[in-house]
């Protein structure tokens, strides 16, 4: 019974003669037709009609009862269907895991070899003992040594899952390799905020992420199927920190929707400049642009307590000042970030027992990086601290000094920053260039010496064993292995991989060229912090000037301004979210991702491991 309408065709057939009637009955039987005789008497026809009506009524009652019964059965099945589906999935998962086990015909049991975290091993043994005691079957657990690289298990929480996902997208870390995710929790939102610094935009992003965090336990939010929403929801804690750090850098840049805010009194005094310079009405009429001279007493009172002084937002050279500041800041952050990545490689070398790489790789890399670009950072900070306002006009150029450093020359018009600067620069360049051959051939030569030493030791041990075998009795029994674990270890029968010096030299040459050239290109790559920050500030300024400023100038009266500002503010809000939050935010996110993958992680992180996929029925929470 499907409930769909069915079309019935009714035929009234009259015939003469019994033979024709028999043929008609055969035809109706062939087509499974319902045949109802048509009596000649009226009473008989009424009786037949009443009988058919009674049958129809009984059939309707039977169909109604059947439908109600089926509805009750289906209602009960609907309640039981989700547990049944979960049970079937669990059974399929269990049988799939059992099919991967090997069958021992001798002991008539299943043998399963699997990876298990050391911390979870007592729990696994306890669960197996409890389940085997209930089923009456004994389960034995052996810890088997293995030479294969174990999988990587990194336990995450709701907060750290999105940051670990950023690292795993580059590559899963090797077993016990330094995991960049804990440091990425701070560095990723901060580098994003350097490019996205604005108090208003960061606050909107922070509030959006905070709303998702507060509603993360609601079933409707967790089970939403929209792909874009699930992407944002999965990275809600990442967005939360990105917005929070953007508010911080926005206060440093002193920008809120491209407008400067006066939190503290400005460090510049226009009144002092006007009083001591004698600006008259005629002078002001002839000079639309006025300059504040910090050398005049009382004009510059001191640096702004936090961030950029709001008076710079009124200056014509505002962009030039911020460009100089953000460019130097980008170089300082980039060199610091890369040096931190090289230092993290120390922990990998120490843990994996490769102490020779500390002297032959890490130390030369630090000397090369800090000797050249660390010195550039030193020049920037030294010039900030040593050059005062009075000598700013004749301050030497750091760029010219850095170029002369590689040319081993000096410019008569560009005075040195400190005594003996040329000697220091020449020494640093020679020292950095001397690190290149150490990086190139140091590790391959050490590995070759180590390989030859091991081969001589193995040859001496083999000779001693042969002599001992001749002296021993021929019928001396061979000692048996003590346990299954020792049998599975097979540590003494495996030979070392064949050492090929040419391959090691080629690999080391690629690493050296990549690092030395990468120090230059990666440092330049961090200038994207300056470029993206400039682009975000200018887009925000253009949006304010082309939308809000135009709307604020349209009407001076209260009623006219209120009517005009409603659609203008709506357009400003839509464009702010669509362009500055979504498009600019995605652009800054991708650039911060590149800085971590290419410039930071390649200094110490290989990412050649594979994840541990444990057997579990639990559903991972995002």
Coordinates of C-alpha atoms in Angstrom, one line a residue:
X1 CA 0.0 0.0 0.0
X2 CA 1.8 3.1 -1.2
X3 CA -1.0 5.6 -0.9
X4 CA -0.8 6.6 -4.6
X5 CA -4.1 6.8 -6.5
X6 CA -5.0 3.9 -8.7
X7 CA -7.2 4.2 -11.9
X8 CA -9.9 1.6 -12.4
X9 CA -11.7 1.0 -15.7
X10 CA -15.2 -0.2 -15.6
X11 CA -16.8 -2.1 -18.5
X12 CA -20.5 -3.1 -18.8
X13 CA -20.7 -6.2 -21.1
X14 CA -23.9 -7.7 -22.3
X15 CA -24.0 -10.8 -24.6
X16 CA -26.3 -13.4 -26.1
X17 CA -25.6 -17.0 -25.9
X18 CA -23.7 -19.2 -23.4
X19 CA -20.7 -19.8 -25.7
X20 CA -20.0 -16.1 -26.1
X21 CA -20.3 -15.8 -22.3
X22 CA -17.7 -18.5 -21.7
X23 CA -15.3 -16.7 -24.1
X24 CA -15.8 -13.4 -22.3
X25 CA -15.1 -15.2 -18.9
X26 CA -11.8 -16.6 -20.3
X27 CA -10.7 -13.2 -21.5
X28 CA -11.5 -11.6 -18.1
X29 CA -9.7 -14.4 -16.2
X30 CA -6.7 -13.9 -18.4
X31 CA -6.5 -10.2 -17.5
X32 CA -7.3 -10.8 -13.8
X33 CA -10.4 -8.8 -14.0
X34 CA -13.0 -8.6 -11.2
X35 CA -16.3 -9.9 -12.6
X36 CA -19.6 -9.0 -11.0
X37 CA -22.8 -10.5 -12.4
X38 CA -25.6 -8.2 -13.2
X39 CA -28.9 -9.8 -12.0
X40 CA -32.1 -9.1 -13.9
X41 CA -34.2 -8.5 -10.8
X42 CA -33.9 -5.2 -8.9
X43 CA -33.9 -6.8 -5.4
X44 CA -31.0 -9.1 -6.4
X45 CA -29.0 -6.1 -7.8
X46 CA -29.6 -4.1 -4.6
X47 CA -28.5 -7.1 -2.5
X48 CA -25.3 -7.5 -4.6
X49 CA -24.6 -3.8 -4.3
X50 CA -25.0 -3.9 -0.5
X51 CA -22.8 -6.9 -0.3
X52 CA -20.0 -5.1 -2.2
X53 CA -20.4 -2.0 -0.1
X54 CA -20.1 -4.2 3.1
X55 CA -16.9 -5.8 1.7
X56 CA -15.5 -2.4 0.8
X57 CA -16.2 -1.1 4.3
X58 CA -14.6 -4.2 5.9
X59 CA -11.5 -3.8 3.7
X60 CA -11.1 -0.2 4.7
X61 CA -11.3 -1.1 8.4
X62 CA -8.7 -3.8 7.9
X63 CA -6.4 -1.4 5.9
X64 CA -6.8 1.3 8.6
X65 CA -5.9 -1.2 11.4
X66 CA -2.9 -2.4 9.4
X67 CA -1.7 1.1 8.8
X68 CA -2.0 2.0 12.5
X69 CA -0.1 -1.1 13.4
X70 CA 2.6 -0.4 10.9
X71 CA 2.9 3.2 12.2
X72 CA 3.4 1.9 15.7
X73 CA 6.0 -0.6 14.6
X74 CA 7.9 2.0 12.5
X75 CA 7.7 4.5 15.5
X76 CA 9.4 2.0 17.7
X77 CA 11.9 1.1 15.0
X78 CA 12.7 4.8 14.5
X79 CA 13.7 5.1 18.2
X80 CA 15.8 2.0 18.0
X81 CA 17.4 2.7 14.6
X82 CA 20.2 5.1 15.7
X83 CA 21.5 2.6 18.4
X84 CA 21.3 -0.2 15.8
X85 CA 23.3 1.9 13.3
X86 CA 25.9 2.6 15.9
X87 CA 26.1 -1.0 16.8
X88 CA 26.4 -2.1 13.2
X89 CA 29.2 0.4 12.6
X90 CA 31.0 -0.8 15.7
X91 CA 30.7 -4.4 14.6
X92 CA 32.0 -3.6 11.2
X93 CA 35.0 -1.7 12.7
X94 CA 35.7 -4.6 15.0
X95 CA 35.6 -7.2 12.2
X96 CA 37.8 -5.0 10.0
X97 CA 40.3 -4.8 12.8
X98 CA 40.1 -8.6 13.4
X99 CA 40.6 -9.3 9.7
X100 CA 44.0 -7.5 9.9
X101 CA 45.2 -9.9 12.6
X102 CA 47.2 -13.0 11.7
X103 CA 45.9 -16.5 12.6
X104 CA 48.3 -18.9 14.4
X105 CA 47.4 -22.4 13.4
X106 CA 49.7 -23.9 16.0
X107 CA 48.3 -22.1 19.0
X108 CA 44.8 -21.5 17.5
X109 CA 44.7 -17.8 18.3
X110 CA 44.8 -14.4 16.7
X111 CA 48.0 -12.4 16.8
X112 CA 47.7 -8.6 16.5
X113 CA 50.7 -6.3 16.1
X114 CA 49.8 -2.7 16.8
X115 CA 51.2 0.6 18.0
X116 CA 50.2 1.8 21.4
X117 CA 51.2 4.9 23.4
X118 CA 53.3 4.1 26.4
X119 CA 51.0 6.0 28.6
X120 CA 48.0 4.0 27.5
X121 CA 49.7 0.6 27.8
X122 CA 48.6 -0.2 31.4
X123 CA 45.0 0.8 30.4
X124 CA 45.2 -1.5 27.4
X125 CA 46.5 -4.4 29.5
X126 CA 43.8 -3.9 32.1
X127 CA 41.0 -3.8 29.5
X128 CA 42.2 -7.0 27.8
X129 CA 42.4 -8.8 31.2
X130 CA 38.9 -7.7 32.1
X131 CA 37.4 -8.7 28.7
X132 CA 39.3 -12.0 28.6
X133 CA 38.1 -13.0 32.1
X134 CA 34.5 -12.3 31.2
X135 CA 34.7 -14.3 27.9
X136 CA 36.8 -17.1 29.4
X137 CA 39.6 -16.5 26.9
X138 CA 43.1 -15.4 27.9
X139 CA 44.7 -12.5 26.2
X140 CA 48.5 -11.9 26.4
X141 CA 50.2 -8.6 25.7
X142 CA 53.9 -8.5 24.8
X143 CA 56.0 -5.4 24.2
X144 CA 58.0 -6.0 21.0
X145 CA 61.1 -4.0 20.1
X146 CA 61.0 -2.7 16.6
X147 CA 63.4 -0.8 14.3
X148 CA 60.6 0.9 12.3
X149 CA 59.9 4.5 13.0
X150 CA 56.9 4.7 15.3
X151 CA 53.9 6.8 14.4
X152 CA 53.4 10.2 15.9
X153 CA 50.6 10.8 18.5
X154 CA 50.1 14.4 19.5
X155 CA 47.2 14.9 22.0
X156 CA 45.3 18.0 21.3
X157 CA 42.5 19.9 23.0
X158 CA 39.8 22.2 21.5
X159 CA 42.2 25.1 21.9
X160 CA 45.3 23.5 20.3
X161 CA 43.6 21.4 17.6
X162 CA 43.5 24.3 15.0
X163 CA 47.1 25.2 15.6
X164 CA 48.2 21.6 15.3
X165 CA 46.2 21.4 12.1
X166 CA 48.3 24.2 10.6
X167 CA 51.5 22.3 11.4
X168 CA 50.1 18.9 10.2
X169 CA 49.1 20.5 6.9
X170 CA 52.8 21.1 6.2
X171 CA 53.7 17.6 7.3
X172 CA 53.3 15.3 10.3
X173 CA 56.3 15.5 12.6
X174 CA 58.6 12.5 13.0
X175 CA 58.5 10.5 16.2
X176 CA 59.8 12.7 19.1
X177 CA 60.7 15.5 16.7
X178 CA 60.2 19.1 18.0
X179 CA 56.6 20.1 17.5
X180 CA 56.2 23.7 16.2
X181 CA 52.6 23.9 17.3
X182 CA 53.1 25.2 20.8
X183 CA 55.2 28.1 19.5
X184 CA 52.7 28.6 16.6
X185 CA 50.0 29.4 19.2
X186 CA 51.8 32.7 19.8
X187 CA 53.8 33.5 16.6
X188 CA 51.0 32.8 14.1
X189 CA 48.4 35.2 15.5
X190 CA 51.1 37.8 16.2
X191 CA 52.4 37.8 12.6
X192 CA 48.9 37.9 11.3
X193 CA 48.1 40.8 13.6
X194 CA 51.2 42.7 12.4
X195 CA 49.6 42.7 8.9
X196 CA 46.1 43.2 10.1
X197 CA 46.6 45.7 12.9
X198 CA 43.4 47.7 13.5
X199 CA 41.5 48.0 16.8
X200 CA 38.1 48.0 15.2
X201 CA 38.7 45.2 12.7
X202 CA 40.4 43.1 15.3
X203 CA 37.6 43.6 17.8
X204 CA 35.0 42.5 15.3
X205 CA 37.0 39.3 14.6
X206 CA 37.4 38.7 18.3
X207 CA 33.7 39.1 19.0
X208 CA 32.8 36.8 16.1
X209 CA 35.2 34.1 17.4
X210 CA 34.0 34.6 21.0
X211 CA 30.4 34.0 20.0
X212 CA 31.4 30.7 18.4
X213 CA 33.4 29.7 21.5
X214 CA 30.5 30.4 23.8
X215 CA 28.1 28.5 21.6
X216 CA 30.4 25.6 20.9
X217 CA 28.5 23.0 23.0
X218 CA 25.1 23.7 21.4
X219 CA 24.0 20.7 19.2
X220 CA 22.7 23.0 16.4
X221 CA 26.1 24.7 16.1
X222 CA 28.1 21.5 16.2
X223 CA 26.0 19.6 13.7
X224 CA 25.7 22.4 11.1
X225 CA 26.5 21.0 7.6
X226 CA 27.5 24.3 5.9
X227 CA 31.1 23.9 4.8
X228 CA 32.1 27.5 5.2
X229 CA 30.6 27.6 8.7
X230 CA 32.4 24.4 9.7
X231 CA 35.7 25.9 8.5
X232 CA 35.2 29.0 10.7
X233 CA 33.9 26.9 13.6
X234 CA 36.9 24.6 13.5
X235 CA 39.3 27.5 13.7
X236 CA 37.4 29.5 16.3
X237 CA 40.2 29.6 18.9
X238 CA 42.6 30.6 16.1
X239 CA 40.3 33.4 15.1
X240 CA 40.0 34.4 18.8
X241 CA 43.7 34.9 19.2
X242 CA 44.1 36.5 15.8
X243 CA 41.4 39.1 16.7
X244 CA 42.9 39.7 20.2
X245 CA 46.5 40.2 18.8
X246 CA 45.1 42.5 16.0
X247 CA 43.6 44.7 18.7
X248 CA 47.0 44.9 20.4
X249 CA 48.9 45.8 17.2
X250 CA 46.1 48.2 16.3
X251 CA 46.8 50.1 19.6
X252 CA 50.5 50.1 18.6
X253 CA 49.7 51.5 15.1
X254 CA 47.0 53.8 16.8
X255 CA 44.4 52.8 14.2
X256 CA 40.7 52.1 14.7
X257 CA 38.9 51.9 11.4
X258 CA 41.8 53.9 10.0
X259 CA 41.2 56.7 12.6
X260 CA 43.7 57.7 15.3
X261 CA 42.6 57.7 18.9
X262 CA 44.0 60.1 21.6
X263 CA 44.4 57.9 24.7
X264 CA 47.3 59.8 26.1
X265 CA 48.4 63.4 25.6
X266 CA 50.5 63.9 22.4
X267 CA 54.2 64.3 22.7
X268 CA 54.2 67.2 20.2
X269 CA 53.2 70.8 21.0
X270 CA 51.9 73.0 18.1
X271 CA 51.4 76.0 20.5
X272 CA 55.1 76.0 21.5
X273 CA 56.1 76.0 17.8
X274 CA 53.7 78.8 17.0
X275 CA 54.9 80.9 19.9
X276 CA 58.6 80.6 19.3
X277 CA 58.4 80.7 15.5
X278 CA 56.3 83.8 15.3
X279 CA 53.7 82.5 12.9
X280 CA 51.6 85.4 11.7
X281 CA 48.4 85.5 9.8
X282 CA 50.3 86.3 6.6
X283 CA 52.7 83.5 7.1
X284 CA 49.9 81.0 7.7
X285 CA 48.1 82.2 4.6
X286 CA 51.2 81.7 2.5
X287 CA 52.2 78.4 4.0
X288 CA 49.3 75.8 4.0
X289 CA 51.8 73.2 5.3
X290 CA 53.5 73.8 8.6
X291 CA 56.5 71.9 10.0
X292 CA 57.1 71.1 13.6
X293 CA 60.8 71.3 14.4
X294 CA 61.7 69.0 17.3
X295 CA 64.9 70.9 18.0
X296 CA 62.8 73.9 19.1
X297 CA 62.4 73.9 22.9
X298 CA 59.0 72.7 24.0
X299 CA 57.9 71.3 20.6
X300 CA 58.8 67.7 21.2
X301 CA 58.0 66.7 24.8
X302 CA 58.9 63.0 24.7
X303 CA 57.8 59.8 23.1
X304 CA 54.2 58.7 23.2
X305 CA 53.5 56.3 26.1
X306 CA 52.2 53.4 23.9
X307 CA 52.2 53.1 20.2
X308 CA 52.3 55.8 17.5
X309 CA 51.6 59.4 18.4
X310 CA 48.1 60.5 17.1
X311 CA 49.6 63.7 15.7
X312 CA 51.2 61.6 12.9
X313 CA 47.7 61.0 11.5
X314 CA 47.6 64.7 10.6
X315 CA 51.1 64.9 9.1
X316 CA 51.8 64.9 5.4
X317 CA 54.7 62.6 5.8
X318 CA 52.6 60.1 7.9
X319 CA 53.0 57.4 5.2
X320 CA 56.8 57.8 5.0
X321 CA 57.2 57.6 8.7
X322 CA 55.1 54.5 9.1
X323 CA 56.9 52.8 6.1
X324 CA 60.3 53.3 7.7
X325 CA 59.0 52.1 11.0
X326 CA 57.2 49.0 9.7
X327 CA 60.0 48.0 7.3
X328 CA 62.6 47.9 10.1
X329 CA 60.1 46.2 12.4
X330 CA 59.5 43.5 9.7
X331 CA 63.3 42.8 9.4
X332 CA 63.7 42.6 13.2
X333 CA 60.8 40.2 13.6
X334 CA 61.9 38.1 10.6
X335 CA 65.5 37.6 11.7
X336 CA 64.3 36.8 15.3
X337 CA 61.8 34.3 14.0
X338 CA 64.4 32.5 11.8
X339 CA 67.0 32.5 14.5
X340 CA 64.5 30.9 16.9
X341 CA 63.8 28.2 14.3
X342 CA 67.6 27.4 14.0
X343 CA 67.8 27.2 17.8
X344 CA 64.9 24.8 18.0
X345 CA 66.9 22.5 15.7
X346 CA 69.4 22.0 18.7
X347 CA 66.8 20.0 20.6
X348 CA 66.3 17.7 17.6
X349 CA 70.1 17.1 17.2
X350 CA 70.5 16.4 21.0
X351 CA 67.5 14.1 21.2
X352 CA 68.4 12.0 18.1
X353 CA 72.0 11.7 19.2
X354 CA 73.4 13.8 16.4
X355 CA 75.7 16.0 18.5
X356 CA 78.1 16.5 15.6
X357 CA 75.4 18.6 13.8
X358 CA 75.6 21.1 16.7
X359 CA 79.1 22.1 15.7
X360 CA 78.9 21.3 11.9
X361 CA 75.5 22.7 11.1
X362 CA 73.7 24.6 13.9
X363 CA 76.6 26.8 15.0
X364 CA 77.7 27.7 11.4
X365 CA 74.0 28.5 10.5
X366 CA 73.7 30.8 13.5
X367 CA 77.0 32.5 12.7
X368 CA 76.0 33.0 9.1
X369 CA 72.5 34.3 9.9
X370 CA 73.4 36.5 12.8
X371 CA 76.7 37.7 11.4
X372 CA 75.0 39.2 8.4
X373 CA 71.3 39.9 9.2
X374 CA 71.6 39.9 12.9
X375 CA 74.2 42.7 12.4
X376 CA 71.6 44.5 10.3
X377 CA 69.1 44.3 13.2
X378 CA 71.9 45.6 15.5
X379 CA 72.4 48.6 13.2
X380 CA 68.7 49.4 13.3
X381 CA 68.4 49.2 17.1
X382 CA 71.7 51.0 17.6
X383 CA 70.6 53.9 15.3
X384 CA 67.3 54.2 17.2
X385 CA 69.1 54.4 20.5
X386 CA 72.1 56.5 19.6
X387 CA 70.9 59.0 17.0
X388 CA 69.2 61.9 18.8
X389 CA 66.8 64.5 17.4
X390 CA 69.5 67.1 16.9
X391 CA 71.6 64.8 14.7
X392 CA 68.7 63.2 12.7
X393 CA 69.4 65.3 9.6
X394 CA 72.9 64.1 9.3
X395 CA 72.3 60.5 10.5
X396 CA 74.1 57.8 8.4
X397 CA 72.2 55.4 6.1
X398 CA 72.0 51.8 7.3
X399 CA 71.3 50.6 3.8
X400 CA 74.5 52.1 2.4
X401 CA 76.5 50.7 5.3
X402 CA 75.0 47.2 4.7
X403 CA 75.9 47.4 1.0
X404 CA 79.4 48.6 1.7
X405 CA 79.8 45.7 4.2
X406 CA 79.7 43.2 1.3
X407 CA 81.8 45.4 -1.0
X408 CA 84.5 45.9 1.7
X409 CA 84.4 49.6 1.1
X410 CA 83.2 52.8 2.7
X411 CA 81.4 56.0 1.6
X412 CA 83.0 59.3 2.6
X413 CA 79.5 61.0 2.7
X414 CA 78.1 58.3 5.0
X415 CA 79.8 58.5 8.4
X416 CA 80.1 55.4 10.5
X417 CA 77.7 54.7 13.4
X418 CA 80.4 53.7 15.8
X419 CA 84.2 53.6 15.9
X420 CA 85.7 50.6 14.2
X421 CA 82.6 49.8 12.2
X422 CA 84.5 48.9 9.0
X423 CA 86.7 46.4 10.8
X424 CA 83.7 44.8 12.5
X425 CA 81.8 44.5 9.2
X426 CA 84.7 43.0 7.3
X427 CA 85.3 40.5 10.1
X428 CA 81.6 39.4 10.1
X429 CA 81.5 39.0 6.3
X430 CA 84.7 36.8 6.3
X431 CA 83.4 34.8 9.3
X432 CA 80.0 34.2 7.5
X433 CA 81.7 33.2 4.3
X434 CA 84.0 30.8 6.2
X435 CA 80.9 29.0 7.5
X436 CA 79.8 28.0 4.0
X437 CA 82.5 25.3 3.4
X438 CA 82.0 24.0 7.0
X439 CA 78.3 23.6 6.2
X440 CA 79.1 22.1 2.8
X441 CA 81.6 19.3 3.7
X442 CA 81.7 19.2 7.5
X443 CA 78.8 16.7 8.1
X444 CA 79.6 14.4 5.1
X445 CA 83.3 14.1 6.1
X446 CA 82.3 13.3 9.7
X447 CA 79.8 10.7 8.6
X448 CA 82.4 9.1 6.4
X449 CA 84.9 8.9 9.2
X450 CA 82.2 7.4 11.5
X451 CA 81.3 4.9 8.9
X452 CA 84.9 3.7 8.4
X453 CA 85.4 3.5 12.1
X454 CA 82.3 1.3 12.6
X455 CA 83.4 -0.9 9.7
X456 CA 86.8 -1.4 11.3
X457 CA 85.2 -2.3 14.6
X458 CA 82.8 -4.8 13.0
X459 CA 85.8 -6.4 11.2
X460 CA 87.7 -6.7 14.5
X461 CA 84.7 -8.2 16.3
X462 CA 84.1 -10.7 13.5
X463 CA 87.8 -11.8 13.7
X464 CA 87.5 -12.3 17.5
X465 CA 84.3 -14.4 17.0
X466 CA 86.0 -16.6 14.4
X467 CA 89.0 -17.3 16.8
X468 CA 86.6 -18.0 19.7
X469 CA 84.6 -20.4 17.4
X470 CA 87.7 -22.4 16.6
X471 CA 88.6 -22.8 20.3
X472 CA 85.1 -23.8 21.4
X473 CA 83.9 -27.4 21.3
X474 CA 82.0 -28.3 18.2
X475 CA 79.1 -29.7 20.2
X476 CA 78.5 -26.7 22.3
X477 CA 74.8 -25.8 22.3
X478 CA 73.7 -22.5 21.1
X479 CA 71.9 -20.4 23.8
X480 CA 68.2 -19.9 23.1
X481 CA 66.5 -16.6 23.0
X482 CA 64.9 -15.7 26.3
X483 CA 61.6 -14.2 25.1
X484 CA 59.5 -13.4 22.1
X485 CA 60.4 -9.7 22.5
X486 CA 64.1 -10.6 21.9
X487 CA 63.3 -12.7 18.9
X488 CA 61.3 -9.9 17.4
X489 CA 64.1 -7.4 18.0
X490 CA 66.6 -8.9 15.6
X491 CA 69.0 -6.1 16.4
X492 CA 72.2 -8.1 15.9
X493 CA 71.4 -9.6 12.5
X494 CA 70.6 -6.3 10.6
X495 CA 73.4 -4.5 8.9
X496 CA 73.7 -0.8 8.5
X497 CA 72.5 0.9 5.4
X498 CA 75.1 1.3 2.7
X499 CA 76.9 4.6 3.1
X500 CA 77.3 6.5 -0.2
X501 CA 79.5 9.6 0.1
X502 CA 78.3 11.2 -3.1
X503 CA 74.6 11.1 -2.0
X504 CA 75.5 12.6 1.4
X505 CA 77.5 15.3 -0.3
X506 CA 74.7 16.1 -2.7
X507 CA 72.1 16.2 0.1
X508 CA 74.3 18.5 2.2
X509 CA 75.1 20.7 -0.8
X510 CA 71.3 21.2 -1.4
X511 CA 70.8 22.0 2.3
X512 CA 73.7 24.5 2.3
X513 CA 72.6 26.3 -0.8
X514 CA 69.0 26.4 0.4
X515 CA 70.0 27.8 3.8
X516 CA 72.5 30.4 2.6
X517 CA 70.3 31.7 -0.2
X518 CA 67.2 31.3 2.0
X519 CA 68.7 33.6 4.6
X520 CA 68.6 36.4 2.0
X521 CA 65.3 35.5 0.4
X522 CA 63.5 34.7 3.6
X523 CA 64.6 37.9 5.2
X524 CA 63.2 39.8 2.2
X525 CA 60.1 37.6 2.5
X526 CA 59.3 39.0 5.9
X527 CA 58.9 42.4 4.3
X528 CA 55.4 41.2 3.4
X529 CA 54.6 42.1 7.0
X530 CA 55.3 45.7 6.1
X531 CA 53.5 45.5 2.7
X532 CA 50.3 43.8 4.0
X533 CA 50.1 46.2 6.9
X534 CA 50.5 49.2 4.6
X535 CA 47.8 47.7 2.2
X536 CA 45.4 47.1 5.0
X537 CA 45.8 50.6 6.4
X538 CA 45.4 52.3 3.0
X539 CA 42.3 50.2 2.1
X540 CA 40.8 51.2 5.5
X541 CA 41.7 54.8 4.9
X542 CA 40.2 54.8 1.4
X543 CA 37.0 53.1 2.6
X544 CA 36.5 55.8 5.3
X545 CA 37.3 58.6 2.9
X546 CA 35.1 57.4 0.1
X547 CA 32.1 56.3 2.2
X548 CA 31.8 57.6 5.7
X549 CA 33.4 61.0 5.1
X550 CA 31.2 61.6 2.1
X551 CA 28.1 60.7 4.2
X552 CA 29.1 62.9 7.1
X553 CA 29.4 65.9 4.7
X554 CA 26.1 65.5 3.0
X555 CA 23.8 66.9 5.7
X556 CA 24.5 69.3 8.5
X557 CA 21.0 69.2 10.1
X558 CA 20.1 66.5 12.5
X559 CA 17.2 65.0 10.5
X560 CA 19.0 65.1 7.1
X561 CA 22.1 63.5 8.6
X562 CA 20.1 60.7 10.3
X563 CA 18.4 59.8 7.1
X564 CA 21.5 59.9 5.0
X565 CA 23.8 58.1 7.4
X566 CA 21.6 55.0 7.7
X567 CA 22.3 53.6 4.2
X568 CA 25.8 55.0 4.2
X569 CA 26.7 53.3 7.4
X570 CA 25.1 50.1 6.1
X571 CA 27.3 50.3 3.0
X572 CA 30.3 51.0 5.2
X573 CA 29.6 48.0 7.4
X574 CA 29.1 45.7 4.5
X575 CA 32.2 46.8 2.7
X576 CA 34.2 46.6 5.9
X577 CA 33.2 43.0 6.6
X578 CA 33.5 41.9 2.9
X579 CA 36.8 43.6 2.0
X580 CA 38.7 44.4 5.1
X581 CA 37.7 41.5 7.3
X582 CA 37.1 38.6 4.9
X583 CA 39.4 39.4 1.9
X584 CA 42.2 41.1 3.8
X585 CA 41.9 38.7 6.7
X586 CA 42.3 35.7 4.3
X587 CA 45.2 37.4 2.6
X588 CA 47.0 38.0 5.9
X589 CA 46.2 34.5 7.0
X590 CA 47.8 33.0 3.9
X591 CA 50.9 35.1 4.2
X592 CA 51.3 34.2 7.9
X593 CA 50.9 30.6 6.9
X594 CA 53.7 30.9 4.3
X595 CA 56.0 32.6 6.8
X596 CA 55.6 29.7 9.2
X597 CA 55.9 26.9 6.6
X598 CA 58.7 28.2 4.5
X599 CA 60.7 30.7 6.5
X600 CA 60.3 29.2 10.0
X601 CA 59.7 25.5 10.0
X602 CA 62.2 24.6 7.3
X603 CA 65.0 25.6 9.7
X604 CA 64.4 22.6 12.0
X605 CA 61.2 20.7 11.0
X606 CA 61.3 17.8 8.5
X607 CA 57.6 16.7 8.8
X608 CA 58.3 13.2 7.3
X609 CA 56.3 11.2 10.0
X610 CA 52.9 9.7 10.0
X611 CA 50.0 9.9 12.4
X612 CA 48.9 7.3 14.8
X613 CA 45.3 6.2 14.0
X614 CA 44.2 4.3 17.0
X615 CA 41.2 2.0 17.0
X616 CA 38.4 4.0 18.7
X617 CA 34.7 4.4 18.7
X618 CA 34.8 8.0 20.0
X619 CA 33.9 10.8 17.6
X620 CA 36.5 13.5 17.5
X621 CA 35.3 16.9 18.6
X622 CA 36.4 19.8 16.6

